[in-house]
Amino acid sequence: MSYLARRLLTFPLVMLGVSILVFVAIRMVPGDAITAMLGTEAGLLTSAQRAALAAYFGIDQPILVQYWKWLLGVFQGDLGISVTHGKPVLSIILERFPLTLQLALMSMCVALAVGLPAGIFAATRNEKLSDLGVRIFAMIGQSTPNFVVGLLLIYALSAGFGVLPTMGEFTPFLTDPLRNLGQMILPAVTLGFAFAASVTRISRSAMLDVLSDDYVRTARSKGVPKMSVIWRHALPNALIPVVTLSGVEFGYLLGGAVLVEQIYALPGLGRLVLEAILQRDYALVQGCVLFIAFNFLVVNLLVDLLYVTLDPRIRLGEGG
Amino acid sequence: MTSLLSVSNLRVGFGRDPARNEIVKGVSFDLAAGETLAIVGESGSGKSVTALSINRLVDFGGGRIIGGSIKLTRADESILDITLAKEPMLEKIRGSEIGMIFQEPMTSLNPVLSIGTQIEESFRLHRGLTGRQAIAAAKDALDRVRIPDAARRLKYAPNQLSGGMLQRVMIATALACNPRLLIADEPTTALDVTVQAQIMALLGELKRETGMAMIFITHDIGLVAGIADKVMVMQAGQAVEQGALGEVLDRPQHPYTQHLLSAVPHFESGRAARTDFTRKEKETPALDVEGLVVRFKVKGGFFSRAQGSVHAVENVSFKLMPGETLAIVGESGSGKSTTARAILGLVRPTRGSFATHMGSIADATDPSVQMVFQNPYASLNPRLRVDSILAEPVIAGGGRVTAETREKMKALLKRVGLPEDSLDRYPHQFSGGQRQRLCIARALMLNPSVVVLDEAVSALDVSVQAKVLELLVDLQKEFGLAYLFVSHDMAVVERIAHRIAVLYAGQIVEIGDAASILSNPQHSYTKRLISAVPSIDRRNQRFEIDTRQVPSLVRPPGYEPPEAQWREFGPDHRARAEA
């Protein structure tokens, strides 16, 4: 059986585990949907009112029964109804996901476009002043919280250049690409900043390792020009750790970026989850987490498949 | 003859202040077109740095040429001083006029590019070939180094070929544009002896075919005889002696050359075998191995089912007497190290039994068998002091470190020739030879009756090697030790072994007393192994080129090899009958 098929078979198992964890965890938090809705006034409810509300929210039955019902629904493609939005969970998620996906893709592009060349450049200038500059930049990038970067960016643009980031209602890319990019570019740069810093550091160290490998010496002994040595002989060998890191970061970003979405007022997956948790919207939390876990699995699989194309020595699914 | 390369007073330094950290201290030599110069020296003598300076690859390793000149006569008769050349100029010369091959073929080819792509690259760079022409040229290059089935092999990634094949690919790449000078930096050191013989033969033939000049760097003065016209001996960054091959080998002038030549174990076809031991059959063996089988399952498929096994060791039996050395010889993949490891319990045997004089070995904690490993740099924990290292076997054996133990440590250190204050030092403060002495002392801490020496002198320079071998022989006599000496080096084996077992594809193909096997080998593999041993007596000898690969050891589940048929060739010498 092929590696791909085996990997896909593990998906339901992982997701079942994730779903049980979320299901239990969210119910262990003090308070429920009723208290979240009514606050202290929940104490004023009569027991009949409380029972009616509990039945409405679907939390009147034992937890195992609740889980079983929910699971049956999931198998039929039904993630349940969000009590706060009054809409199917799946449709809410799919509404928010394009933005999150776009944001993740854009910040990864920013990160790779900046980080990879910077890391390679630093590696070829090992221990020189320019290398030190890149390394300091990377250190700052990694240690600055992204809300600080976001706020500074907004401040610098508005105070320095009089340009304000496009605000207002979020416009999907397909509706108005220009307006959409206007809204997305700053959040993408904000998220990409720290991401770029990690990519810089990891590609610098991977490149340094590779540049002292024997086959690089061989390439030089053949008279391969410097640029070719770096891009053709060294880089493909240095890419594996970069791909690993980018995969993990990208997977995280697909789970939403709460702070950045908040700063730029973007209706992404991160804020959706946060609100759902605060509201004890169980169905929505469960649906979101399951969806995020699924994305993570897909990204990891893609990363593994990418390894194979990068390095012929890696063969998937061999050995015990 | 005009000079192709003229190096004069070359000085190379390393680090931030190269002048104060000189590795090559004023080396001069001349090389005519078509001539082969061998540079011989031990590790750290500056021979590789000298070679890397000639195409200025030394720059990339942190080195700098701080004096002297390297004058190369180019194809158009103009003379270029490589020490002054700029990088774009050097890129034009590398590969087209100066080719180079390296020690480790396994790591010297780019793992992510097909070998075809890597050979084509030279043609693209220096000949301007593209597309089909480049592919055709690469195929011709592979044909030239006698790689069978070249067209198909072009698409292979380096990990799909053996070390010997990869070194051929390296040679094909280096010779792609017919350079007039080939620098070969220890090109056969990482290879098995029979493969080494093949590569040497190939280099010899290509040299005759193309008329190129060659600089051949080696630590093995025995190899030099087969290929060089001139020899230069280096020590501590200086050329202590140079001259024509015969002059240097037969009438060495400098004491260091004389020392090197006498330290190299010359292979003498069994005449130098030890005669200080006679077997008494009635004696209890120090180690009795009976029907040892080691197999590793090959797994695959959905549930990782066993799809077969690697038959690493197949039905190996021998008796090792107290005070005797049995050498296990064979090439990589022959199962010699696996045998040694199984005896120590480091690998779980599939079948078979071992017995020492203390009874059958139940687990790995039997203190009567101890081991010394190949690489003294890697087999000592760098964070432990010597006293802790020596205490380790005692603690592992369930004992306590007492004043008596410390006395024993001191006595052993003195016995293996290390200073007494060594106990408080760390491994990095010792040289390679000293570390191997430490490893020997560690093995002797528990008074073993059998010591397994797995390539124990292979990583050492020849002069150090000779001294460690001497020590081993002395210790054997003093303590009545039985040695199981695993090695691929026939000349070393001749110096230390009383008996030899030749392992091929996991099986013993020939076993018997050392003198008899080395002087009169019977099995075709033993013959091949012995004829491949380099020797300073075999000047410019030709080898037959042979592209056979070692048979696969992977067998289907349940496979049992046929019963071995043995032929006797003397009182203690028998070989497996061949089909």
PDB file of N, CA, C and O in Angstrom, chain A residues 1 6 9 214-215 217-218 220-226 232-233 236-237 310-313 319-320, chain B residues 57 60 91 94-95 102 104 107-113 117-118 121-122 125-126 159 170 173 302:
ATOM      1  N   MET A   1       0.845  -1.203   0.000  1.00  0.00           N
ATOM      2  CA  MET A   1       0.000   0.000   0.000  1.00  0.00           C
ATOM      3  C   MET A   1       0.878   1.250   0.000  1.00  0.00           C
ATOM      4  O   MET A   1       1.921   1.281   0.627  1.00  0.00           O
ATOM      5  N   ARG A   6      -1.495   5.216   3.364  1.00  0.00           N
ATOM      6  CA  ARG A   6      -1.321   4.905   4.789  1.00  0.00           C
ATOM      7  C   ARG A   6      -1.429   6.159   5.643  1.00  0.00           C
ATOM      8  O   ARG A   6      -2.026   6.171   6.703  1.00  0.00           O
ATOM      9  N   LEU A   9      -4.933   7.250   6.023  1.00  0.00           N
ATOM     10  CA  LEU A   9      -5.677   6.412   6.964  1.00  0.00           C
ATOM     11  C   LEU A   9      -5.489   6.859   8.416  1.00  0.00           C
ATOM     12  O   LEU A   9      -6.358   6.662   9.252  1.00  0.00           O
ATOM     13  N   ASP A 214      31.616  18.150   1.450  1.00  0.00           N
ATOM     14  CA  ASP A 214      32.571  17.715   0.426  1.00  0.00           C
ATOM     15  C   ASP A 214      32.104  18.008  -0.992  1.00  0.00           C
ATOM     16  O   ASP A 214      32.899  18.383  -1.847  1.00  0.00           O
ATOM     17  N   TYR A 215      30.792  17.821  -1.254  1.00  0.00           N
ATOM     18  CA  TYR A 215      30.361  17.976  -2.642  1.00  0.00           C
ATOM     19  C   TYR A 215      30.406  19.422  -3.099  1.00  0.00           C
ATOM     20  O   TYR A 215      30.504  19.693  -4.302  1.00  0.00           O
ATOM     21  N   ARG A 217      32.888  21.377  -2.248  1.00  0.00           N
ATOM     22  CA  ARG A 217      34.296  21.462  -2.642  1.00  0.00           C
ATOM     23  C   ARG A 217      34.482  20.855  -4.039  1.00  0.00           C
ATOM     24  O   ARG A 217      35.190  21.403  -4.879  1.00  0.00           O
ATOM     25  N   THR A 218      33.799  19.721  -4.270  1.00  0.00           N
ATOM     26  CA  THR A 218      33.887  19.084  -5.583  1.00  0.00           C
ATOM     27  C   THR A 218      33.397  20.038  -6.675  1.00  0.00           C
ATOM     28  O   THR A 218      34.047  20.192  -7.709  1.00  0.00           O
ATOM     29  N   ARG A 220      33.335  23.224  -6.649  1.00  0.00           N
ATOM     30  CA  ARG A 220      34.326  24.279  -6.873  1.00  0.00           C
ATOM     31  C   ARG A 220      35.505  23.759  -7.669  1.00  0.00           C
ATOM     32  O   ARG A 220      36.059  24.456  -8.511  1.00  0.00           O
ATOM     33  N   SER A 221      35.882  22.499  -7.408  1.00  0.00           N
ATOM     34  CA  SER A 221      37.035  21.946  -8.125  1.00  0.00           C
ATOM     35  C   SER A 221      36.730  21.768  -9.604  1.00  0.00           C
ATOM     36  O   SER A 221      37.622  21.637 -10.413  1.00  0.00           O
ATOM     37  N   LYS A 222      35.435  21.745  -9.941  1.00  0.00           N
ATOM     38  CA  LYS A 222      35.060  21.656 -11.350  1.00  0.00           C
ATOM     39  C   LYS A 222      35.032  23.015 -12.012  1.00  0.00           C
ATOM     40  O   LYS A 222      34.787  23.119 -13.204  1.00  0.00           O
ATOM     41  N   GLY A 223      35.214  24.051 -11.225  1.00  0.00           N
ATOM     42  CA  GLY A 223      35.179  25.392 -11.789  1.00  0.00           C
ATOM     43  C   GLY A 223      33.782  25.971 -11.857  1.00  0.00           C
ATOM     44  O   GLY A 223      33.523  26.883 -12.627  1.00  0.00           O
ATOM     45  N   VAL A 224      32.860  25.463 -11.055  1.00  0.00           N
ATOM     46  CA  VAL A 224      31.507  26.010 -11.026  1.00  0.00           C
ATOM     47  C   VAL A 224      31.563  27.414 -10.407  1.00  0.00           C
ATOM     48  O   VAL A 224      32.152  27.595  -9.350  1.00  0.00           O
ATOM     49  N   PRO A 225      30.972  28.416 -11.098  1.00  0.00           N
ATOM     50  CA  PRO A 225      31.032  29.782 -10.563  1.00  0.00           C
ATOM     51  C   PRO A 225      30.315  29.888  -9.208  1.00  0.00           C
ATOM     52  O   PRO A 225      29.411  29.116  -8.907  1.00  0.00           O
ATOM     53  N   LYS A 226      30.721  30.885  -8.444  1.00  0.00           N
ATOM     54  CA  LYS A 226      30.264  31.046  -7.070  1.00  0.00           C
ATOM     55  C   LYS A 226      28.742  31.001  -6.926  1.00  0.00           C
ATOM     56  O   LYS A 226      28.198  30.286  -6.075  1.00  0.00           O
ATOM     57  N   ARG A 232      22.750  26.225  -6.979  1.00  0.00           N
ATOM     58  CA  ARG A 232      22.483  24.936  -7.607  1.00  0.00           C
ATOM     59  C   ARG A 232      22.971  23.768  -6.747  1.00  0.00           C
ATOM     60  O   ARG A 232      22.298  22.762  -6.635  1.00  0.00           O
ATOM     61  N   HIS A 233      24.134  23.927  -6.135  1.00  0.00           N
ATOM     62  CA  HIS A 233      24.694  22.801  -5.395  1.00  0.00           C
ATOM     63  C   HIS A 233      24.374  22.841  -3.908  1.00  0.00           C
ATOM     64  O   HIS A 233      24.067  21.826  -3.298  1.00  0.00           O
ATOM     65  N   PRO A 236      19.722  23.440  -2.596  1.00  0.00           N
ATOM     66  CA  PRO A 236      18.781  22.305  -2.492  1.00  0.00           C
ATOM     67  C   PRO A 236      19.073  21.428  -1.285  1.00  0.00           C
ATOM     68  O   PRO A 236      18.165  20.858  -0.695  1.00  0.00           O
ATOM     69  N   ASN A 237      20.339  21.333  -0.906  1.00  0.00           N
ATOM     70  CA  ASN A 237      20.676  20.510   0.245  1.00  0.00           C
ATOM     71  C   ASN A 237      20.359  21.201   1.567  1.00  0.00           C
ATOM     72  O   ASN A 237      20.242  20.556   2.599  1.00  0.00           O
ATOM     73  N   LEU A 310      12.697  17.004  -2.939  1.00  0.00           N
ATOM     74  CA  LEU A 310      13.929  17.764  -2.713  1.00  0.00           C
ATOM     75  C   LEU A 310      15.138  16.852  -2.629  1.00  0.00           C
ATOM     76  O   LEU A 310      16.222  17.196  -3.073  1.00  0.00           O
ATOM     77  N   ASP A 311      14.991  15.693  -2.017  1.00  0.00           N
ATOM     78  CA  ASP A 311      16.143  14.864  -1.732  1.00  0.00           C
ATOM     79  C   ASP A 311      15.863  13.406  -2.102  1.00  0.00           C
ATOM     80  O   ASP A 311      15.051  12.753  -1.466  1.00  0.00           O
ATOM     81  N   PRO A 312      16.530  12.920  -3.135  1.00  0.00           N
ATOM     82  CA  PRO A 312      16.255  11.549  -3.585  1.00  0.00           C
ATOM     83  C   PRO A 312      16.622  10.491  -2.553  1.00  0.00           C
ATOM     84  O   PRO A 312      16.212   9.347  -2.667  1.00  0.00           O
ATOM     85  N   ARG A 313      17.422  10.875  -1.536  1.00  0.00           N
ATOM     86  CA  ARG A 313      17.792   9.881  -0.535  1.00  0.00           C
ATOM     87  C   ARG A 313      16.623   9.541   0.378  1.00  0.00           C
ATOM     88  O   ARG A 313      16.565   8.495   0.988  1.00  0.00           O
ATOM     89  N   GLY A 319      11.104   0.796   5.931  1.00  0.00           N
ATOM     90  CA  GLY A 319      11.565   0.425   7.262  1.00  0.00           C
ATOM     91  C   GLY A 319      10.416   0.323   8.237  1.00  0.00           C
ATOM     92  O   GLY A 319       9.254   0.485   7.895  1.00  0.00           O
ATOM     93  N   GLY A 320      10.764   0.030   9.475  1.00  0.00           N
ATOM     94  CA  GLY A 320       9.725  -0.288  10.453  1.00  0.00           C
ATOM     95  C   GLY A 320       9.131   0.906  11.105  1.00  0.00           C
ATOM     96  O   GLY A 320       9.564   2.003  11.046  1.00  0.00           O
TER      97      GLY A 320
ATOM     98  N   LEU B  57      41.732  25.816  -3.953  1.00  0.00           N
ATOM     99  CA  LEU B  57      40.543  25.464  -3.172  1.00  0.00           C
ATOM    100  C   LEU B  57      40.806  25.715  -1.695  1.00  0.00           C
ATOM    101  O   LEU B  57      39.890  25.788  -0.887  1.00  0.00           O
ATOM    102  N   PHE B  60      38.854  28.345   0.300  1.00  0.00           N
ATOM    103  CA  PHE B  60      37.514  28.116   0.846  1.00  0.00           C
ATOM    104  C   PHE B  60      37.563  27.396   2.180  1.00  0.00           C
ATOM    105  O   PHE B  60      36.585  27.345   2.896  1.00  0.00           O
ATOM    106  N   GLU B  91      38.255  29.961 -11.703  1.00  0.00           N
ATOM    107  CA  GLU B  91      37.091  29.159 -12.079  1.00  0.00           C
ATOM    108  C   GLU B  91      37.252  28.595 -13.478  1.00  0.00           C
ATOM    109  O   GLU B  91      36.768  27.506 -13.786  1.00  0.00           O
ATOM    110  N   ARG B  94      39.964  25.627 -13.059  1.00  0.00           N
ATOM    111  CA  ARG B  94      39.493  24.447 -12.336  1.00  0.00           C
ATOM    112  C   ARG B  94      38.568  23.636 -13.231  1.00  0.00           C
ATOM    113  O   ARG B  94      37.659  24.176 -13.836  1.00  0.00           O
ATOM    114  N   GLY B  95      38.813  22.359 -13.282  1.00  0.00           N
ATOM    115  CA  GLY B  95      37.946  21.507 -14.079  1.00  0.00           C
ATOM    116  C   GLY B  95      38.420  21.398 -15.513  1.00  0.00           C
ATOM    117  O   GLY B  95      38.403  20.323 -16.085  1.00  0.00           O
ATOM    118  N   PHE B 102      38.722  13.320  -4.716  1.00  0.00           N
ATOM    119  CA  PHE B 102      38.889  13.415  -3.270  1.00  0.00           C
ATOM    120  C   PHE B 102      38.817  12.050  -2.595  1.00  0.00           C
ATOM    121  O   PHE B 102      38.506  11.032  -3.208  1.00  0.00           O
ATOM    122  N   GLU B 104      36.713  10.896  -0.055  1.00  0.00           N
ATOM    123  CA  GLU B 104      35.443  10.261   0.285  1.00  0.00           C
ATOM    124  C   GLU B 104      34.455  10.334  -0.867  1.00  0.00           C
ATOM    125  O   GLU B 104      33.691  11.285  -0.966  1.00  0.00           O
ATOM    126  N   THR B 107      30.711  11.155  -0.017  1.00  0.00           N
ATOM    127  CA  THR B 107      30.216  12.482   0.337  1.00  0.00           C
ATOM    128  C   THR B 107      30.642  13.545  -0.682  1.00  0.00           C
ATOM    129  O   THR B 107      30.259  14.695  -0.565  1.00  0.00           O
ATOM    130  N   SER B 108      31.456  13.150  -1.664  1.00  0.00           N
ATOM    131  CA  SER B 108      31.994  14.157  -2.577  1.00  0.00           C
ATOM    132  C   SER B 108      31.092  14.429  -3.775  1.00  0.00           C
ATOM    133  O   SER B 108      31.398  15.276  -4.586  1.00  0.00           O
ATOM    134  N   LEU B 109      30.003  13.681  -3.888  1.00  0.00           N
ATOM    135  CA  LEU B 109      29.062  13.968  -4.959  1.00  0.00           C
ATOM    136  C   LEU B 109      27.798  14.538  -4.339  1.00  0.00           C
ATOM    137  O   LEU B 109      27.396  14.129  -3.246  1.00  0.00           O
ATOM    138  N   ASN B 110      27.174  15.473  -5.053  1.00  0.00           N
ATOM    139  CA  ASN B 110      25.988  16.131  -4.521  1.00  0.00           C
ATOM    140  C   ASN B 110      24.829  15.146  -4.442  1.00  0.00           C
ATOM    141  O   ASN B 110      24.399  14.604  -5.463  1.00  0.00           O
ATOM    142  N   PRO B 111      24.317  14.893  -3.229  1.00  0.00           N
ATOM    143  CA  PRO B 111      23.302  13.848  -3.065  1.00  0.00           C
ATOM    144  C   PRO B 111      21.974  14.139  -3.752  1.00  0.00           C
ATOM    145  O   PRO B 111      21.211  13.209  -3.995  1.00  0.00           O
ATOM    146  N   VAL B 112      21.688  15.395  -4.067  1.00  0.00           N
ATOM    147  CA  VAL B 112      20.374  15.680  -4.641  1.00  0.00           C
ATOM    148  C   VAL B 112      20.398  15.804  -6.164  1.00  0.00           C
ATOM    149  O   VAL B 112      19.366  15.988  -6.779  1.00  0.00           O
ATOM    150  N   LEU B 113      21.572  15.689  -6.764  1.00  0.00           N
ATOM    151  CA  LEU B 113      21.632  15.777  -8.222  1.00  0.00           C
ATOM    152  C   LEU B 113      22.014  14.413  -8.789  1.00  0.00           C
ATOM    153  O   LEU B 113      22.805  13.686  -8.186  1.00  0.00           O
ATOM    154  N   THR B 117      23.791  14.640 -14.286  1.00  0.00           N
ATOM    155  CA  THR B 117      23.784  16.103 -14.188  1.00  0.00           C
ATOM    156  C   THR B 117      25.145  16.613 -13.726  1.00  0.00           C
ATOM    157  O   THR B 117      25.642  17.625 -14.211  1.00  0.00           O
ATOM    158  N   GLN B 118      25.729  15.886 -12.793  1.00  0.00           N
ATOM    159  CA  GLN B 118      26.989  16.365 -12.233  1.00  0.00           C
ATOM    160  C   GLN B 118      28.148  16.224 -13.215  1.00  0.00           C
ATOM    161  O   GLN B 118      29.076  17.038 -13.207  1.00  0.00           O
ATOM    162  N   GLU B 121      27.728  18.886 -16.061  1.00  0.00           N
ATOM    163  CA  GLU B 121      28.031  20.250 -15.647  1.00  0.00           C
ATOM    164  C   GLU B 121      29.403  20.710 -16.147  1.00  0.00           C
ATOM    165  O   GLU B 121      29.558  21.841 -16.605  1.00  0.00           O
ATOM    166  N   SER B 122      30.392  19.804 -16.061  1.00  0.00           N
ATOM    167  CA  SER B 122      31.730  20.167 -16.525  1.00  0.00           C
ATOM    168  C   SER B 122      31.711  20.519 -18.006  1.00  0.00           C
ATOM    169  O   SER B 122      32.330  21.493 -18.438  1.00  0.00           O
ATOM    170  N   LEU B 125      30.051  23.862 -18.557  1.00  0.00           N
ATOM    171  CA  LEU B 125      30.843  24.995 -18.095  1.00  0.00           C
ATOM    172  C   LEU B 125      32.017  25.285 -19.020  1.00  0.00           C
ATOM    173  O   LEU B 125      32.268  26.432 -19.372  1.00  0.00           O
ATOM    174  N   HIS B 126      32.747  24.222 -19.371  1.00  0.00           N
ATOM    175  CA  HIS B 126      34.026  24.469 -20.035  1.00  0.00           C
ATOM    176  C   HIS B 126      33.992  24.219 -21.532  1.00  0.00           C
ATOM    177  O   HIS B 126      34.865  24.662 -22.259  1.00  0.00           O
ATOM    178  N   ASN B 159      23.365   7.996  -4.050  1.00  0.00           N
ATOM    179  CA  ASN B 159      23.149   6.979  -3.017  1.00  0.00           C
ATOM    180  C   ASN B 159      22.803   5.620  -3.598  1.00  0.00           C
ATOM    181  O   ASN B 159      22.721   4.642  -2.876  1.00  0.00           O
ATOM    182  N   MET B 170      33.465  10.128  -9.865  1.00  0.00           N
ATOM    183  CA  MET B 170      34.296  11.295  -9.540  1.00  0.00           C
ATOM    184  C   MET B 170      35.407  11.452 -10.580  1.00  0.00           C
ATOM    185  O   MET B 170      35.701  12.556 -11.030  1.00  0.00           O
ATOM    186  N   THR B 173      34.078  12.728 -13.795  1.00  0.00           N
ATOM    187  CA  THR B 173      33.785  14.161 -13.712  1.00  0.00           C
ATOM    188  C   THR B 173      35.068  14.973 -13.816  1.00  0.00           C
ATOM    189  O   THR B 173      35.151  15.961 -14.545  1.00  0.00           O
ATOM    190  N   PHE B 302       2.481  -2.580   4.366  1.00  0.00           N
ATOM    191  CA  PHE B 302       1.569  -1.833   5.215  1.00  0.00           C
ATOM    192  C   PHE B 302       1.783  -2.104   6.696  1.00  0.00           C
ATOM    193  O   PHE B 302       1.866  -1.214   7.524  1.00  0.00           O
TER     194      PHE B 302
END
